[in-house]
Tab-separated table of C-alpha atoms in Angstrom:
chain	number	residue	atom	x	y	z
U	1	MET	CA	127.710	86.760	69.011
U	2	LEU	CA	125.040	89.395	69.921
U	3	VAL	CA	121.453	88.862	69.713
U	4	LEU	CA	119.323	91.841	70.009
U	5	PHE	CA	115.400	91.593	70.554
U	6	ILE	CA	113.905	95.173	69.655
U	7	ARG	CA	110.512	96.621	69.535
U	8	HIS	CA	109.144	98.536	66.945
U	9	ALA	CA	108.856	102.260	66.976
U	10	GLU	CA	105.717	104.182	68.081
U	11	THR	CA	102.531	104.240	66.207
U	12	VAL	CA	99.416	106.264	65.620
U	13	ASP	CA	97.481	103.404	67.616
U	14	ASN	CA	100.052	103.549	70.429
U	15	VAL	CA	99.394	107.159	70.854
U	16	ALA	CA	95.612	106.605	70.458
U	17	GLY	CA	95.314	103.961	72.982
U	18	VAL	CA	93.959	101.366	70.697
U	19	TYR	CA	94.479	97.657	70.520
U	20	ALA	CA	96.358	96.940	67.371
U	21	GLY	CA	97.962	93.460	67.098
U	22	VAL	CA	97.423	92.280	63.510
U	23	THR	CA	96.551	95.664	62.404
U	24	ASP	CA	99.153	97.158	60.051
U	25	SER	CA	99.543	100.582	62.065
U	26	GLU	CA	101.547	103.596	60.926
U	27	LEU	CA	104.532	105.131	62.473
U	28	THR	CA	104.214	108.610	64.034
U	29	ASN	CA	106.664	111.473	62.920
U	30	HIS	CA	108.125	110.906	66.433
U	31	GLY	CA	108.223	107.160	65.859
U	32	VAL	CA	110.041	107.797	62.708
U	33	GLN	CA	112.591	109.857	64.577
U	34	GLN	CA	113.138	106.974	66.931
U	35	THR	CA	113.951	104.375	64.367
U	36	ARG	CA	116.795	107.059	63.015
U	37	TYR	CA	118.129	107.521	66.333
U	38	LEU	CA	118.459	103.612	67.053
U	39	ALA	CA	119.709	103.147	63.762
U	40	THR	CA	122.561	105.684	64.171
U	41	TRP	CA	123.262	104.332	67.539
U	42	LEU	CA	123.509	100.680	66.428
U	43	THR	CA	125.793	101.837	63.622
U	44	GLU	CA	128.066	103.777	66.039
U	45	ASN	CA	128.231	101.386	69.049
U	46	ARG	CA	127.652	97.732	67.690
U	47	PRO	CA	129.131	95.534	65.075
U	48	ALA	CA	127.622	95.465	61.547
U	49	VAL	CA	124.231	93.475	61.529
U	50	GLN	CA	124.402	90.283	59.559
U	51	LYS	CA	120.861	89.096	59.842
U	52	ILE	CA	117.481	90.745	60.995
U	53	PHE	CA	114.198	89.162	61.095
U	54	ALA	CA	111.198	91.239	61.443
U	55	SER	CA	107.412	91.031	61.436
U	56	PRO	CA	106.134	91.838	57.907
U	57	LEU	CA	103.808	94.600	59.237
U	58	GLN	CA	105.131	98.209	58.452
U	59	ARG	CA	105.882	99.451	62.016
U	60	THR	CA	108.360	96.599	62.479
U	61	ARG	CA	109.434	96.722	58.736
U	62	ARG	CA	109.986	100.199	58.919
U	63	THR	CA	112.130	99.990	62.181
U	64	ALA	CA	114.314	97.174	60.816
U	65	ASN	CA	114.991	99.215	57.262
U	66	ALA	CA	116.159	102.300	59.215
U	67	ILE	CA	118.880	100.041	60.708
U	68	LEU	CA	119.570	98.636	57.175
U	69	LYS	CA	119.793	102.024	55.552
U	70	ALA	CA	122.097	103.341	58.272
U	71	GLN	CA	124.426	100.418	58.103
U	72	LYS	CA	124.168	99.198	54.486
U	73	GLY	CA	122.973	102.186	52.717
U	74	ARG	CA	119.753	100.383	51.326
U	75	PRO	CA	116.534	99.096	52.987
U	76	ASP	CA	114.925	95.777	51.836
U	77	ASP	CA	118.106	93.941	51.533
U	78	ASP	CA	116.732	90.264	50.913
U	79	GLU	CA	120.117	88.716	51.922
U	80	ILE	CA	119.973	90.408	55.462
U	81	LEU	CA	116.186	91.084	56.152
U	82	VAL	CA	113.814	88.174	56.693
U	83	LYS	CA	110.208	88.858	57.185
U	84	SER	CA	108.231	86.329	58.910
U	85	PRO	CA	104.655	86.418	59.610
U	86	LEU	CA	105.640	84.154	62.881
U	87	LEU	CA	106.856	87.269	64.448
U	88	ILE	CA	103.471	89.262	64.149
U	89	GLU	CA	101.823	90.642	67.171
U	90	GLN	CA	99.201	88.819	69.277
U	91	ASP	CA	95.924	88.728	67.501
U	92	PHE	CA	93.353	90.686	69.476
U	93	GLY	CA	90.549	89.235	67.598
U	94	SER	CA	87.219	91.320	68.059
U	95	TYR	CA	89.230	93.811	70.082
U	96	GLU	CA	91.340	94.868	67.420
U	97	ASN	CA	91.034	98.875	66.835
U	98	THR	CA	88.962	99.365	70.026
U	99	SER	CA	90.123	101.860	72.855
U	100	PHE	CA	91.911	100.283	75.767
U	101	TYR	CA	89.267	101.945	77.909
U	102	LYS	CA	86.116	101.179	75.831
U	103	LEU	CA	85.111	98.294	78.303
U	104	PRO	CA	83.728	99.015	81.603
U	105	PRO	CA	85.578	97.479	84.570
U	106	ASP	CA	84.489	94.765	86.621
U	107	PRO	CA	85.673	93.910	89.951
U	108	GLN	CA	85.591	90.256	89.718
U	109	LYS	CA	86.912	89.836	86.077
U	110	THR	CA	89.209	91.476	83.632
U	111	ARG	CA	88.055	94.040	81.293
U	112	ARG	CA	88.418	91.413	78.261
U	113	ALA	CA	87.136	88.300	80.235
U	114	ALA	CA	84.005	90.181	81.126
U	115	HIS	CA	83.361	91.423	77.665
U	116	ALA	CA	84.118	87.962	76.008
U	117	GLU	CA	81.476	86.372	78.472
U	118	ARG	CA	78.745	88.774	77.479
U	119	HIS	CA	79.669	88.559	73.729
U	120	LYS	CA	80.942	85.115	73.260
U	121	ASP	CA	77.874	83.868	71.431
U	122	ASP	CA	77.592	86.863	69.136
U	123	PRO	CA	77.843	86.375	65.420
U	124	GLY	CA	81.493	86.874	64.277
U	125	PHE	CA	82.954	87.116	67.702
U	126	LYS	CA	86.729	86.201	67.763
U	127	ASP	CA	88.559	85.924	71.239
U	128	VAL	CA	92.035	87.146	71.757
U	129	GLU	CA	94.780	84.601	70.346
U	130	SER	CA	95.768	82.206	72.882
U	131	ALA	CA	99.133	81.913	74.892
U	132	GLU	CA	99.575	78.412	73.252
U	133	SER	CA	99.044	79.627	69.858
U	134	MET	CA	101.747	82.565	70.438
U	135	ALA	CA	104.210	79.822	71.922
U	136	GLN	CA	103.943	77.595	68.977
U	137	ARG	CA	104.673	80.353	66.580
U	138	CYS	CA	107.734	81.464	68.714
U	139	ASP	CA	108.858	77.826	68.684
U	140	GLN	CA	108.376	77.800	64.998
U	141	PHE	CA	110.557	80.845	64.451
U	142	LEU	CA	113.178	79.902	67.020
U	143	ASP	CA	114.031	76.453	65.651
U	144	GLY	CA	113.246	77.225	61.984
U	145	LEU	CA	114.772	80.511	61.701
U	146	LEU	CA	116.689	82.153	64.528
U	147	LEU	CA	118.856	79.325	65.912
U	148	PRO	CA	119.887	77.884	62.402
U	149	THR	CA	121.167	81.368	61.661
U	150	ILE	CA	123.067	81.438	64.844
U	151	PHE	CA	124.879	78.154	64.042
U	152	THR	CA	125.541	79.442	60.499
U	153	LEU	CA	127.132	82.769	61.644
U	154	ARG	CA	128.853	81.368	64.607
U	155	SER	CA	132.241	81.405	62.974
U	156	ASN	CA	131.854	85.033	61.631
U	157	ASP	CA	133.866	87.830	63.328
U	158	ARG	CA	131.731	89.573	65.654
U	159	PRO	CA	128.342	88.555	64.203
U	160	MET	CA	125.150	90.306	65.247
U	161	VAL	CA	121.608	89.265	64.858
U	162	ILE	CA	118.621	91.429	65.220
U	163	VAL	CA	114.936	90.525	65.906
U	164	VAL	CA	112.472	93.236	65.365
U	165	SER	CA	109.119	92.424	66.463
U	166	HIS	CA	106.007	93.435	69.062
U	167	GLY	CA	105.871	93.939	72.856
U	168	ILE	CA	103.781	90.989	73.587
U	169	LEU	CA	105.111	88.693	70.853
U	170	LEU	CA	108.879	89.488	72.159
U	171	SER	CA	107.710	88.429	75.938
U	172	HIS	CA	106.810	85.343	74.644
U	173	LEU	CA	109.721	84.834	72.340
U	174	TRP	CA	112.335	85.927	75.059
U	175	ARG	CA	110.944	82.967	77.613
U	176	ARG	CA	110.797	80.318	74.715
U	177	PHE	CA	114.385	81.284	73.928
U	178	LEU	CA	115.488	80.821	77.612
U	179	LEU	CA	114.062	77.253	77.432
U	180	ARG	CA	116.285	76.270	74.621
U	181	LEU	CA	119.500	77.395	76.733
U	182	PRO	CA	121.464	75.008	79.227
U	183	LYS	CA	120.588	75.427	82.995
U	184	LYS	CA	122.735	77.724	84.902
U	185	SER	CA	124.264	79.262	81.664
U	186	ILE	CA	122.876	82.667	81.970
U	187	THR	CA	124.353	85.456	83.889
U	188	ILE	CA	123.054	89.211	84.283
U	189	ALA	CA	125.411	92.050	83.562
U	190	PRO	CA	126.399	94.174	86.611
U	191	GLU	CA	125.089	97.311	84.763
U	192	VAL	CA	121.646	95.694	84.508
U	193	THR	CA	121.499	94.584	88.279
U	194	ALA	CA	122.645	97.863	89.123
U	195	ALA	CA	119.887	99.805	87.196
U	196	ARG	CA	117.130	97.495	88.497
U	197	SER	CA	116.616	96.772	92.301
U	198	ARG	CA	115.100	93.278	91.359
U	199	ILE	CA	114.998	91.434	87.955
U	200	VAL	CA	113.380	88.271	87.118
U	201	LEU	CA	115.042	86.550	84.274
U	202	GLU	CA	111.870	85.296	82.593
U	203	HIS	CA	109.923	88.430	83.176
U	204	PRO	CA	112.719	91.193	82.903
U	205	GLY	CA	110.184	93.922	81.956
U	206	GLY	CA	108.319	95.347	79.092
U	207	TRP	CA	109.611	97.131	75.811
U	208	SER	CA	109.244	100.437	75.222
U	209	ASN	CA	109.148	101.748	71.761
U	210	THR	CA	112.439	100.872	70.150
U	211	GLY	CA	113.605	99.356	73.551
U	212	ILE	CA	116.534	96.754	73.294
U	213	LEU	CA	116.767	93.631	75.067
U	214	GLU	CA	120.391	92.638	74.290
U	215	VAL	CA	122.239	89.201	75.059
U	216	LYS	CA	125.600	88.076	74.282
U	217	LEU	CA	125.989	84.497	73.298
U	218	ALA	CA	129.037	82.305	73.589
U	219	LEU	CA	129.059	79.140	71.437
U	220	PRO	CA	131.112	75.976	72.049
U	221	ALA	CA	133.594	74.927	69.524
U	222	LEU	CA	132.137	74.052	66.128
U	223	ASP	CA	130.614	70.506	65.881
U	224	THR	CA	129.014	70.182	62.524
U	225	GLN	CA	127.603	66.802	63.264
U	226	ALA	CA	125.802	68.316	66.143
U	227	LEU	CA	123.960	70.944	64.540
U	228	PRO	CA	120.288	70.884	64.106
U	229	ALA	CA	118.854	70.311	60.437
U	230	THR	CA	117.391	73.692	59.075
U	231	THR	CA	113.654	74.263	58.225
U	232	PRO	CA	112.093	75.602	55.383
U	233	ASP	CA	112.283	79.399	55.403
U	234	HIS	CA	109.187	81.119	56.793
U	235	GLY	CA	110.171	84.598	55.729
U	236	VAL	CA	107.383	86.572	53.524
U	237	ASP	CA	107.712	89.642	51.673
U	238	THR	CA	104.143	91.225	51.738
U	239	GLN	CA	102.280	94.160	53.089
U	240	ASP	CA	98.961	92.612	52.291
U	241	ARG	CA	97.078	92.273	55.587
U	242	GLY	CA	95.050	89.353	54.029
U	243	SER	CA	98.149	87.292	53.920
U	244	MET	CA	99.136	88.148	57.221
U	245	ALA	CA	96.021	87.231	58.837
U	246	ALA	CA	95.820	83.954	56.749
U	247	ALA	CA	99.451	83.130	58.209
U	248	LEU	CA	97.883	83.681	61.625
U	249	SER	CA	94.906	81.755	61.154
U	250	THR	CA	96.998	78.503	60.758
U	251	GLN	CA	97.694	78.622	64.452
U	252	PRO	CA	95.055	77.136	66.609
U	253	THR	CA	93.353	79.537	69.153
U	254	SER	CA	91.064	78.641	72.195
U	255	SER	CA	88.217	80.888	73.025
U	256	SER	CA	88.380	79.614	76.611
U	257	ASP	CA	92.054	80.551	76.862
U	258	THR	CA	93.023	82.969	79.663
U	259	GLY	CA	96.722	82.998	79.238
U	260	SER	CA	96.923	86.004	76.841
U	261	VAL	CA	94.038	88.157	78.853
U	262	ILE	CA	94.664	92.040	78.675
U	263	ASN	CA	93.358	92.847	82.021
U	264	ALA	CA	92.800	96.548	83.363
U	265	ASP	CA	96.280	96.919	84.560
U	266	GLU	CA	97.442	96.193	80.891
U	267	ASP	CA	95.078	98.419	79.122
U	268	SER	CA	98.284	100.957	78.555
U	269	PHE	CA	100.668	98.399	77.691
U	270	PHE	CA	101.440	100.104	74.474
U	271	GLN	CA	101.743	103.415	76.090
U	272	ARG	CA	104.240	102.521	78.496
U	273	SER	CA	106.552	99.598	80.104
U	274	ILE	CA	104.929	97.147	82.436
U	275	PRO	CA	106.166	93.900	83.755
U	276	VAL	CA	105.771	91.154	81.073
U	277	GLU	CA	104.086	88.717	83.538
U	278	ALA	CA	101.091	91.270	83.717
U	279	ALA	CA	100.651	91.019	79.783
U	280	VAL	CA	100.752	87.426	79.193
U	281	GLN	CA	100.916	84.061	80.779
U	282	THR	CA	103.998	81.792	79.864
U	283	ALA	CA	102.558	78.901	78.016
U	284	THR	CA	102.880	75.949	80.060
U	285	LYS	CA	103.952	73.208	77.346
U	286	PRO	CA	107.586	72.934	76.850
U	287	PRO	CA	108.989	73.055	73.307
U	288	ASP	CA	110.554	70.203	71.501
U	289	LEU	CA	113.999	70.294	72.335
U	290	SER	CA	114.941	67.260	70.315
U	291	LYS	CA	116.877	69.354	67.690
U	292	SER	CA	117.089	73.044	68.894
U	293	HIS	CA	118.897	72.427	72.015
U	294	ILE	CA	121.796	70.212	70.740
U	295	GLY	CA	124.019	73.091	69.268
U	296	LEU	CA	123.452	75.154	72.209
U	297	GLN	CA	125.104	72.455	74.728
U	298	GLY	CA	128.031	74.292	76.603
U	299	SER	CA	126.777	77.761	75.427
U	300	THR	CA	127.079	80.557	77.814
U	301	VAL	CA	124.978	83.807	77.728
U	302	THR	CA	125.139	87.287	79.463
U	303	LEU	CA	122.155	89.552	79.437
U	304	LEU	CA	123.546	92.817	78.685
U	305	THR	CA	120.508	95.322	78.396
U	306	VAL	CA	116.938	95.248	79.336
U	307	ASN	CA	114.515	97.795	77.592
U	308	GLY	CA	117.821	99.873	76.642
U	309	GLN	CA	116.911	103.306	75.516
U	310	GLU	CA	120.207	104.979	75.458
U	311	HIS	CA	119.884	105.505	71.681
U	312	LEU	CA	116.871	107.947	72.416
U	313	LYS	CA	118.926	110.379	74.688
U	314	GLY	CA	118.147	113.847	73.410
U	315	LEU	CA	115.234	112.940	71.220
U	316	LYS	CA	112.297	115.259	72.063
U	317	ARG	CA	108.496	115.191	70.872
U	318	ALA	CA	107.800	117.867	68.378
U	319	ARG	CA	104.853	119.937	70.014
U	320	GLY	CA	101.433	120.880	68.819
U	321	GLY	CA	100.568	117.205	68.054
U	322	ILE	CA	103.029	117.224	65.146
U	323	GLY	CA	105.009	114.333	67.062
U	324	SER	CA	101.855	111.979	67.384
U	325	ALA	CA	100.633	112.640	63.817
U	326	LYS	CA	100.972	109.971	61.107
U	327	TYR	CA	104.342	110.220	59.366
U	328	ASP	CA	104.074	111.324	55.993
U	329	GLU	CA	107.068	110.773	53.571
U	330	GLY	CA	106.021	113.725	51.658
U	331	GLN	CA	106.077	116.206	54.540
U	332	LYS	CA	108.946	118.482	54.842
U	333	SER	CA	110.615	119.131	58.104
U	334	LEU	CA	111.478	122.506	59.695
U	335	ASP	CA	114.951	121.992	58.832
U	336	SER	CA	114.416	121.513	55.031
U	337	PHE	CA	113.110	125.064	54.924
U	338	PHE	CA	116.595	126.480	56.293
U	339	LYS	CA	118.857	124.435	54.053
U	340	ARG	CA	120.307	126.082	50.942
U	341	ALA	CA	119.604	124.236	47.581
U	342	LYS	CA	123.079	122.697	46.325
U	343	LYS	CA	124.127	124.562	43.165
């Protein structure tokens, strides 16, 4: 079984250098091209996808739908695509929609910490979502959605499951996923070690736009009595930001938490790949493995790809600012002007 963790395509806020966690950012023209290249590459080089989990924000939803359209001929297939608010990006609180470089640097503190200290008592101030809150969301997703799906599809021929989410959330999700695997069950493919001089399993690296982290999961023989009980579906089908924010508000946050600080080195997180450990701190509280680990005992995992971008070979950004502009579905491409109308 293949499990792919994929970051969404490029957005206007990525290009602008703006914090956009729960903000429903739109894809750029270049971002839409990235989704098409990704979808085509997956269709030609990987088995048919049998389940896609995605954040309901449009940047992840559009990325997931491009994959569905390429493989199944139709987007928004409810039998395959599950949209869950548990996969929404970290909430940047009062820093949403602010520039990475708006805050003046402080040699003793991170930009966010210095700003939070000055404004924590301001009316309406909201701090960044804590690492503990994000870990809790990841645990709910893994135990309530991903692992039950893996157990259900294990008997299928060459099953593949895809998770489309956001850079910081995926970093948390990967580490929480590792905690559920048997000790010493993970190997790293030679291609990965050859491409990187050093790799730390818990912090393999950042996710570029449409970057892929791919693992091959070999499960032991099916034992129905050992499978964990499934929990209610957390999927949603909504584009309403209020609903997304409400879903996030059920997770506890702490204004004093420093585990999810975005410091001076991470101000350009959405613009380039950086080490995961610089973006977020691993939550210290381990997950409750009373159910989720049972079906994974005896499993082996191979890390096949880290931040894979092979699918983007040959893709060039349109000049003159066109590639970085917001995608407009009604806008014609240059190629369309040279195509003859069908008779």
